[in-house]
mmCIF file of C-alpha atoms in Angstrom:
data_model
loop_
_atom_site.group_PDB
_atom_site.id
_atom_site.type_symbol
_atom_site.label_atom_id
_atom_site.label_comp_id
_atom_site.label_asym_id
_atom_site.label_seq_id
_atom_site.Cartn_x
_atom_site.Cartn_y
_atom_site.Cartn_z
ATOM 1 C CA VAL A 1 93.365 67.023 108.874
ATOM 2 C CA THR A 2 93.843 69.301 111.837
ATOM 3 C CA SER A 3 91.477 72.262 111.716
ATOM 4 C CA LEU A 4 92.457 75.796 112.666
ATOM 5 C CA ARG A 5 89.882 75.744 115.430
ATOM 6 C CA SER A 6 91.374 72.612 116.991
ATOM 7 C CA VAL A 7 94.744 74.321 117.436
ATOM 8 C CA GLY A 8 93.308 77.488 118.864
ATOM 9 C CA MET A 9 93.294 79.471 115.599
ATOM 10 C CA ALA A 10 89.594 79.857 114.949
ATOM 11 C CA VAL A 11 88.843 82.204 112.095
ATOM 12 C CA ASP A 12 85.764 84.393 111.898
ATOM 13 C CA TRP A 13 85.391 84.448 108.128
ATOM 14 C CA VAL A 14 82.731 87.153 108.204
ATOM 15 C CA GLN A 15 85.007 89.481 110.160
ATOM 16 C CA LEU A 16 87.927 88.596 107.911
ATOM 17 C CA ALA A 17 85.897 89.333 104.775
ATOM 18 C CA THR A 18 84.676 92.616 106.275
ATOM 19 C CA LEU A 19 88.193 93.685 107.231
ATOM 20 C CA SER A 20 89.572 92.707 103.806
ATOM 21 C CA THR A 21 86.876 94.738 102.046
ATOM 22 C CA LEU A 22 87.556 97.755 104.252
ATOM 23 C CA VAL A 23 91.308 97.508 103.613
ATOM 24 C CA LEU A 24 90.844 97.290 99.829
ATOM 25 C CA ALA A 25 88.492 100.287 99.819
ATOM 26 C CA TRP A 26 90.975 102.146 102.050
ATOM 27 C CA TYR A 27 93.800 101.510 99.580
ATOM 28 C CA VAL A 28 91.858 102.523 96.459
ATOM 29 C CA SER A 29 90.357 105.693 97.972
ATOM 30 C CA SER A 30 93.798 106.658 99.310
ATOM 31 C CA LEU A 31 95.388 106.223 95.870
ATOM 32 C CA LEU A 32 92.703 108.301 94.143
ATOM 33 C CA THR A 33 92.975 111.004 96.815
ATOM 34 C CA ASP A 34 96.718 111.344 96.196
ATOM 35 C CA LEU A 35 96.374 111.378 92.414
ATOM 36 C CA LEU A 36 93.759 114.139 92.612
ATOM 37 C CA ASN A 37 95.905 115.984 95.160
ATOM 38 C CA LYS A 38 98.752 115.997 92.651
ATOM 39 C CA GLU A 39 96.370 117.140 89.905
ATOM 40 C CA VAL A 40 95.150 120.093 91.964
ATOM 41 C CA GLN A 41 98.604 121.167 93.121
ATOM 42 C CA GLY A 42 99.993 120.755 89.642
ATOM 43 C CA ALA A 43 98.008 123.879 88.778
ATOM 44 C CA ARG A 44 98.824 125.773 91.982
ATOM 45 C CA ARG A 45 100.522 124.759 95.223
ATOM 46 C CA ILE A 46 97.879 125.377 97.864
ATOM 47 C CA PRO A 47 98.525 122.926 100.733
ATOM 48 C CA SER A 48 96.746 125.026 103.379
ATOM 49 C CA LEU A 49 93.640 125.665 101.273
ATOM 50 C CA LEU A 50 93.527 122.067 100.062
ATOM 51 C CA THR A 51 93.798 120.763 103.628
ATOM 52 C CA ALA A 52 91.025 123.095 104.815
ATOM 53 C CA ILE A 53 88.727 121.906 102.014
ATOM 54 C CA GLN A 54 89.494 118.272 102.842
ATOM 55 C CA PHE A 55 88.578 118.865 106.485
ATOM 56 C CA LEU A 56 85.439 120.759 105.453
ATOM 57 C CA MET A 57 84.296 117.904 103.215
ATOM 58 C CA GLY A 58 85.033 115.459 106.007
ATOM 59 C CA GLY A 59 82.926 117.504 108.417
ATOM 60 C CA ILE A 60 80.038 117.786 105.964
ATOM 61 C CA CYS A 61 80.078 114.085 105.045
ATOM 62 C CA SER A 62 80.299 112.883 108.637
ATOM 63 C CA THR A 63 77.505 115.273 109.668
ATOM 64 C CA VAL A 64 75.251 113.937 106.898
ATOM 65 C CA LEU A 65 75.991 110.330 107.883
ATOM 66 C CA LEU A 66 75.622 110.856 111.624
ATOM 67 C CA LYS A 67 72.874 113.449 111.923
ATOM 68 C CA GLY A 68 71.148 113.291 108.548
ATOM 69 C CA PHE A 69 70.892 109.613 107.639
ATOM 70 C CA LYS A 70 71.724 108.472 111.175
ATOM 71 C CA ALA A 71 73.772 105.700 109.569
ATOM 72 C CA PHE A 72 75.884 105.430 112.726
ATOM 73 C CA PRO A 73 75.170 106.293 116.368
ATOM 74 C CA PHE A 74 76.548 109.727 117.254
ATOM 75 C CA LYS A 75 78.304 110.204 120.580
ATOM 76 C CA ALA A 76 77.963 113.813 121.638
ATOM 77 C CA VAL A 77 80.755 114.839 124.008
ATOM 78 C CA PRO A 78 80.515 117.915 126.264
ATOM 79 C CA ARG A 79 83.201 120.487 125.646
ATOM 80 C CA GLU A 80 84.785 119.920 129.060
ATOM 81 C CA GLN A 81 85.364 116.238 128.169
ATOM 82 C CA LEU A 82 87.063 116.910 124.834
ATOM 83 C CA GLY A 83 90.499 117.229 126.447
ATOM 84 C CA PRO A 84 91.825 113.863 125.144
ATOM 85 C CA VAL A 85 90.740 114.851 121.617
ATOM 86 C CA TYR A 86 92.828 118.032 121.385
ATOM 87 C CA PRO A 87 96.231 116.288 121.042
ATOM 88 C CA LEU A 88 94.692 114.238 118.232
ATOM 89 C CA ILE A 89 93.530 117.442 116.536
ATOM 90 C CA VAL A 90 97.088 118.801 116.610
ATOM 91 C CA CYS A 91 98.490 115.574 115.111
ATOM 92 C CA TRP A 92 95.673 115.337 112.558
ATOM 93 C CA THR A 93 95.933 118.957 111.395
ATOM 94 C CA LEU A 94 99.721 119.176 111.254
ATOM 95 C CA GLY A 95 99.990 115.712 109.703
ATOM 96 C CA PHE A 96 97.786 116.548 106.716
ATOM 97 C CA LEU A 97 99.212 120.032 106.277
ATOM 98 C CA THR A 98 102.714 118.634 105.992
ATOM 99 C CA ILE A 99 101.774 115.701 103.748
ATOM 100 C CA ASN A 100 99.862 118.003 101.379
ATOM 101 C CA PHE A 101 102.859 120.325 101.325
ATOM 102 C CA SER A 102 105.039 117.346 100.381
ATOM 103 C CA PHE A 103 102.715 116.315 97.536
ATOM 104 C CA GLY A 104 103.154 119.798 96.106
ATOM 105 C CA GLN A 105 106.951 119.409 96.195
ATOM 106 C CA THR A 106 107.695 115.802 95.232
ATOM 107 C CA ALA A 107 106.312 112.799 93.348
ATOM 108 C CA VAL A 108 103.576 110.671 94.913
ATOM 109 C CA SER A 109 105.881 107.624 94.853
ATOM 110 C CA PHE A 110 108.671 109.485 96.677
ATOM 111 C CA THR A 111 106.331 110.856 99.329
ATOM 112 C CA HIS A 112 105.006 107.381 100.060
ATOM 113 C CA ALA A 113 108.513 105.918 100.081
ATOM 114 C CA VAL A 114 109.307 108.321 102.917
ATOM 115 C CA ARG A 115 105.963 107.575 104.553
ATOM 116 C CA ALA A 116 106.886 103.874 104.475
ATOM 117 C CA THR A 117 109.582 104.637 107.076
ATOM 118 C CA GLU A 118 106.798 104.931 109.653
ATOM 119 C CA PRO A 119 108.154 101.964 111.706
ATOM 120 C CA ILE A 120 111.215 104.089 112.550
ATOM 121 C CA PHE A 121 109.006 106.787 113.988
ATOM 122 C CA LEU A 122 106.765 104.281 115.756
ATOM 123 C CA VAL A 123 109.771 102.782 117.541
ATOM 124 C CA LEU A 124 111.265 106.191 118.410
ATOM 125 C CA ILE A 125 107.982 107.589 119.736
ATOM 126 C CA ALA A 126 107.163 104.405 121.671
ATOM 127 C CA VAL A 127 110.626 104.380 123.282
ATOM 128 C CA LEU A 128 110.931 108.102 124.018
ATOM 129 C CA TRP A 129 107.337 108.988 124.932
ATOM 130 C CA PHE A 130 105.697 105.726 126.013
ATOM 131 C CA ASN A 131 108.748 104.152 127.702
ATOM 132 C CA ARG A 132 108.550 100.955 125.655
ATOM 133 C CA SER A 133 111.381 98.658 124.611
ATOM 134 C CA PHE A 134 111.869 96.432 121.571
ATOM 135 C CA THR A 135 113.922 93.393 120.657
ATOM 136 C CA ARG A 136 117.286 93.570 118.907
ATOM 137 C CA GLU A 137 115.645 92.198 115.770
ATOM 138 C CA VAL A 138 113.266 95.171 115.655
ATOM 139 C CA TYR A 139 116.129 97.649 116.011
ATOM 140 C CA ALA A 140 118.154 95.750 113.361
ATOM 141 C CA SER A 141 115.224 95.943 110.915
ATOM 142 C CA LEU A 142 115.423 99.738 111.005
ATOM 143 C CA VAL A 143 118.873 99.689 109.357
ATOM 144 C CA PRO A 144 117.719 98.647 105.845
ATOM 145 C CA ILE A 145 114.816 101.092 106.158
ATOM 146 C CA VAL A 146 117.227 103.963 106.824
ATOM 147 C CA VAL A 147 119.667 102.888 104.099
ATOM 148 C CA GLY A 148 116.833 102.270 101.641
ATOM 149 C CA ILE A 149 115.200 105.667 102.074
ATOM 150 C CA ALA A 150 118.646 107.322 101.853
ATOM 151 C CA LEU A 151 119.207 105.669 98.450
ATOM 152 C CA VAL A 152 115.723 106.651 97.285
ATOM 153 C CA ALA A 153 116.266 110.250 98.372
ATOM 154 C CA MET A 154 119.683 110.520 96.696
ATOM 155 C CA THR A 155 118.546 109.035 93.384
ATOM 156 C CA ASP A 156 115.005 110.377 92.991
ATOM 157 C CA ILE A 157 114.818 112.995 90.233
ATOM 158 C CA ASN A 158 111.880 114.635 92.012
ATOM 159 C CA TYR A 159 113.706 114.898 95.345
ATOM 160 C CA ALA A 160 113.152 118.078 97.347
ATOM 161 C CA PHE A 161 114.584 118.469 100.851
ATOM 162 C CA SER A 162 111.565 120.484 102.011
ATOM 163 C CA GLY A 163 109.247 117.712 100.818
ATOM 164 C CA PHE A 164 111.379 115.088 102.578
ATOM 165 C CA VAL A 165 111.342 116.972 105.893
ATOM 166 C CA SER A 166 107.620 117.708 105.745
ATOM 167 C CA THR A 167 106.884 114.021 105.105
ATOM 168 C CA CYS A 168 109.027 113.054 108.110
ATOM 169 C CA VAL A 169 107.023 115.490 110.239
ATOM 170 C CA SER A 170 103.809 113.901 108.964
ATOM 171 C CA ASN A 171 105.175 110.487 109.979
ATOM 172 C CA VAL A 172 105.635 111.705 113.544
ATOM 173 C CA CYS A 173 102.120 113.160 113.578
ATOM 174 C CA PHE A 174 100.338 110.150 112.100
ATOM 175 C CA THR A 175 102.204 107.617 114.236
ATOM 176 C CA THR A 176 101.339 109.564 117.373
ATOM 177 C CA ARG A 177 97.758 109.874 116.134
ATOM 178 C CA SER A 178 97.413 106.088 115.812
ATOM 179 C CA LEU A 179 98.696 105.509 119.345
ATOM 180 C CA LEU A 180 96.538 108.249 120.847
ATOM 181 C CA ALA A 181 93.427 107.207 118.902
ATOM 182 C CA LYS A 182 93.729 103.601 120.056
ATOM 183 C CA ASP A 183 94.000 104.776 123.680
ATOM 184 C CA LEU A 184 90.981 107.032 123.176
ATOM 185 C CA PHE A 185 88.894 104.213 121.695
ATOM 186 C CA ALA A 186 89.742 102.106 124.751
ATOM 187 C CA THR A 187 88.057 104.698 127.004
ATOM 188 C CA LYS A 188 84.770 104.370 125.029
ATOM 189 C CA LEU A 189 84.504 108.165 125.012
ATOM 190 C CA LEU A 190 84.164 108.187 121.206
ATOM 191 C CA ASP A 191 83.888 105.657 118.421
ATOM 192 C CA ASP A 192 85.662 106.001 115.090
ATOM 193 C CA THR A 193 82.837 107.810 113.279
ATOM 194 C CA SER A 194 82.135 110.318 116.038
ATOM 195 C CA LEU A 195 85.847 110.981 116.497
ATOM 196 C CA PHE A 196 86.183 111.702 112.780
ATOM 197 C CA TYR A 197 83.278 114.168 113.057
ATOM 198 C CA TYR A 198 85.010 116.155 115.814
ATOM 199 C CA LEU A 199 88.437 115.964 114.192
ATOM 200 C CA SER A 200 87.122 117.190 110.835
ATOM 201 C CA TRP A 201 85.270 120.237 112.141
ATOM 202 C CA LEU A 202 87.827 121.279 114.754
ATOM 203 C CA SER A 203 90.749 120.776 112.352
ATOM 204 C CA PHE A 204 88.863 122.759 109.709
ATOM 205 C CA ALA A 205 88.493 125.620 112.199
ATOM 206 C CA ALA A 206 92.228 125.444 112.951
ATOM 207 C CA THR A 207 93.217 125.377 109.276
ATOM 208 C CA VAL A 208 91.040 128.223 107.941
ATOM 209 C CA PRO A 209 93.286 131.008 109.359
ATOM 210 C CA LEU A 210 96.326 129.326 107.790
ATOM 211 C CA ALA A 211 94.597 129.078 104.412
ATOM 212 C CA LEU A 212 93.584 132.750 104.576
ATOM 213 C CA TYR A 213 97.147 133.758 105.421
ATOM 214 C CA PHE A 214 99.104 131.570 102.979
ATOM 215 C CA ASP A 215 96.640 131.136 100.104
ATOM 216 C CA ALA A 216 94.642 134.381 100.159
ATOM 217 C CA GLU A 217 95.780 135.267 96.642
ATOM 218 C CA VAL A 218 94.196 132.083 95.309
ATOM 219 C CA ILE A 219 91.097 132.186 97.501
ATOM 220 C CA PHE A 220 90.117 135.657 96.308
ATOM 221 C CA ASN A 221 91.000 135.028 92.660
ATOM 222 C CA PRO A 222 87.783 134.185 90.727
ATOM 223 C CA ALA A 223 89.822 132.800 87.813
ATOM 224 C CA PHE A 224 91.042 129.936 90.007
ATOM 225 C CA TRP A 225 87.549 128.666 90.819
ATOM 226 C CA THR A 226 86.726 127.096 87.466
ATOM 227 C CA PRO A 227 84.102 124.316 87.272
ATOM 228 C CA ARG A 228 86.892 121.793 86.667
ATOM 229 C CA MET A 229 88.852 122.941 89.725
ATOM 230 C CA LEU A 230 85.715 122.902 91.887
ATOM 231 C CA GLY A 231 85.047 119.356 90.720
ATOM 232 C CA LEU A 232 88.610 118.259 91.476
ATOM 233 C CA LEU A 233 88.526 119.798 94.951
ATOM 234 C CA ALA A 234 85.118 118.297 95.752
ATOM 235 C CA ALA A 235 86.170 114.833 94.546
ATOM 236 C CA ASN A 236 89.444 115.061 96.453
ATOM 237 C CA GLY A 237 87.617 116.082 99.617
ATOM 238 C CA LEU A 238 85.071 113.266 99.296
ATOM 239 C CA LEU A 239 87.761 110.649 98.681
ATOM 240 C CA HIS A 240 89.840 112.095 101.524
ATOM 241 C CA PHE A 241 86.864 111.636 103.840
ATOM 242 C CA SER A 242 86.346 108.066 102.607
ATOM 243 C CA TYR A 243 89.994 107.078 102.978
ATOM 244 C CA ASN A 244 90.330 108.476 106.508
ATOM 245 C CA GLN A 245 86.994 107.097 107.686
ATOM 246 C CA LEU A 246 88.026 103.695 106.363
ATOM 247 C CA SER A 247 91.401 104.068 108.083
ATOM 248 C CA PHE A 248 89.677 104.614 111.439
ATOM 249 C CA MET A 249 87.347 101.674 110.782
ATOM 250 C CA VAL A 250 90.368 99.449 110.148
ATOM 251 C CA LEU A 251 92.128 100.798 113.255
ATOM 252 C CA THR A 252 89.170 99.894 115.493
ATOM 253 C CA ARG A 253 89.306 96.322 114.173
ATOM 254 C CA THR A 254 93.017 95.764 114.700
ATOM 255 C CA THR A 255 95.992 96.886 116.829
ATOM 256 C CA PRO A 256 98.228 99.951 116.338
ATOM 257 C CA LEU A 257 100.868 97.571 114.960
ATOM 258 C CA GLY A 258 98.325 95.921 112.689
ATOM 259 C CA HIS A 259 97.324 99.348 111.433
ATOM 260 C CA THR A 260 100.986 100.119 110.792
ATOM 261 C CA ILE A 261 101.248 96.887 108.787
ATOM 262 C CA GLY A 262 98.260 97.923 106.722
ATOM 263 C CA ASN A 263 99.791 101.333 106.163
ATOM 264 C CA ALA A 264 103.085 99.805 105.020
ATOM 265 C CA ALA A 265 101.286 97.600 102.494
ATOM 266 C CA ARG A 266 99.263 100.612 101.353
ATOM 267 C CA ARG A 267 102.488 102.501 100.667
ATOM 268 C CA PHE A 268 103.713 99.702 98.419
ATOM 269 C CA PHE A 269 100.360 99.636 96.602
ATOM 270 C CA ILE A 270 100.391 103.400 96.001
ATOM 271 C CA ILE A 271 104.085 103.520 95.016
ATOM 272 C CA MET A 272 103.595 100.824 92.385
ATOM 273 C CA CYS A 273 100.348 102.302 91.050
ATOM 274 C CA SER A 274 101.707 105.858 90.888
ATOM 275 C CA VAL A 275 104.898 104.748 89.107
ATOM 276 C CA ILE A 276 102.755 103.022 86.483
ATOM 277 C CA TYR A 277 100.214 105.865 86.249
ATOM 278 C CA TYR A 278 102.825 108.601 85.801
ATOM 279 C CA ASN A 279 105.134 106.366 83.728
ATOM 280 C CA LEU A 280 108.065 107.254 85.981
ATOM 281 C CA VAL A 281 111.556 106.113 85.109
ATOM 282 C CA LEU A 282 113.442 104.772 88.136
ATOM 283 C CA THR A 283 117.202 104.364 88.252
ATOM 284 C CA PRO A 284 118.654 100.998 89.356
ATOM 285 C CA LEU A 285 119.771 102.526 92.675
ATOM 286 C CA ASN A 286 116.316 104.007 93.211
ATOM 287 C CA LYS A 287 114.726 100.603 92.616
ATOM 288 C CA PHE A 288 117.258 98.939 94.923
ATOM 289 C CA GLY A 289 116.597 101.542 97.628
ATOM 290 C CA THR A 290 112.842 101.018 97.379
ATOM 291 C CA VAL A 291 113.233 97.224 97.594
ATOM 292 C CA LEU A 292 115.631 97.561 100.545
ATOM 293 C CA LEU A 293 113.232 99.930 102.295
ATOM 294 C CA LEU A 294 110.287 97.563 101.855
ATOM 295 C CA LEU A 295 112.449 94.613 102.908
ATOM 296 C CA GLY A 296 113.294 96.473 106.104
ATOM 297 C CA VAL A 297 109.595 97.083 106.730
ATOM 298 C CA ALA A 298 108.912 93.367 106.198
ATOM 299 C CA MET A 299 111.736 92.479 108.629
ATOM 300 C CA TYR A 300 110.289 94.886 111.161
ATOM 301 C CA LEU A 301 106.830 93.354 110.883
ATOM 302 C CA TYR A 302 108.256 89.831 111.175
ATOM 303 C CA ALA A 303 110.311 90.796 114.231
ATOM 304 C CA GLN A 304 107.241 92.301 115.880
ATOM 305 C CA HIS A 305 105.015 89.307 115.174
ATOM 306 C CA ARG A 306 107.510 86.505 115.736
ATOM 307 C CA PRO A 307 106.489 84.500 118.805
ATOM 308 C CA SER A 308 108.883 84.365 121.721
ATOM 309 C CA PRO A 309 110.963 81.186 122.180
ATOM 310 C CA LYS A 310 108.853 80.221 125.187
ATOM 311 C CA ALA A 311 105.615 80.682 123.273
ATOM 312 C CA ALA A 312 106.973 78.802 120.272
ATOM 313 C CA SER A 313 108.010 75.809 122.392
ATOM 314 C CA LYS A 314 104.573 75.360 123.919
#
């Protein structure tokens, strides 16, 4: 029997097991974050305040890990060298503001159906900003994604145009973030844990004025801050930290495309779990649109990973 190693496909089972564990934890913490997000905003729509608290919890948790327990080495970066981090801060802050706004407007399943269209934004951004080109198969795979999300949007009973647009904006932000973060990691300026530390605190500082402006009525209302609400916000912030830290850990162990694959699979996981959890009733067209959308994502991933004819003939 021909072994994988003998054909140049050696497998590091320890690394594979580590990556698989990280991906599973990433998926579960992401799902719980979104469910708690919906729980909080079911009482009051506070996307700016919620985002600020998530960043604050991320800053506190990363500070405890890096400077308290010293669980990971901390890379301190002088202020004058933080230039490459600032574009990431913009993408990070705007991305989570818009996605939290969407969760307050639409169902979790719908938001993630729109988020699953990330390959469209990856291709557009790579072509327009990074001067990259793709095969015809990649471009063709975008067609069922577009048609699928159109069917989902038209047939979803929780559809809201503002939620759809804000999720599209978050797609642009998070796709750009993945590309920029991978380039930053290549410079060795920061690792994933140290980058998360800077992003959390600097994004928190950028979000506080927005929370004070848009959610001041809630912030200064003592009746809102019940023990239950404090517990929900704290749990959401802790899970948000876990899910994003795990996302960065996965990103450092794979490629931007591989991270996009993981994200696409995570969307499917969350869509299915949220439909079951909320006992949502989907119309036949909605189901067909979701299947078509996910089929398009699968076609996109296959087109990106398919070896070239020359490579296949070797």
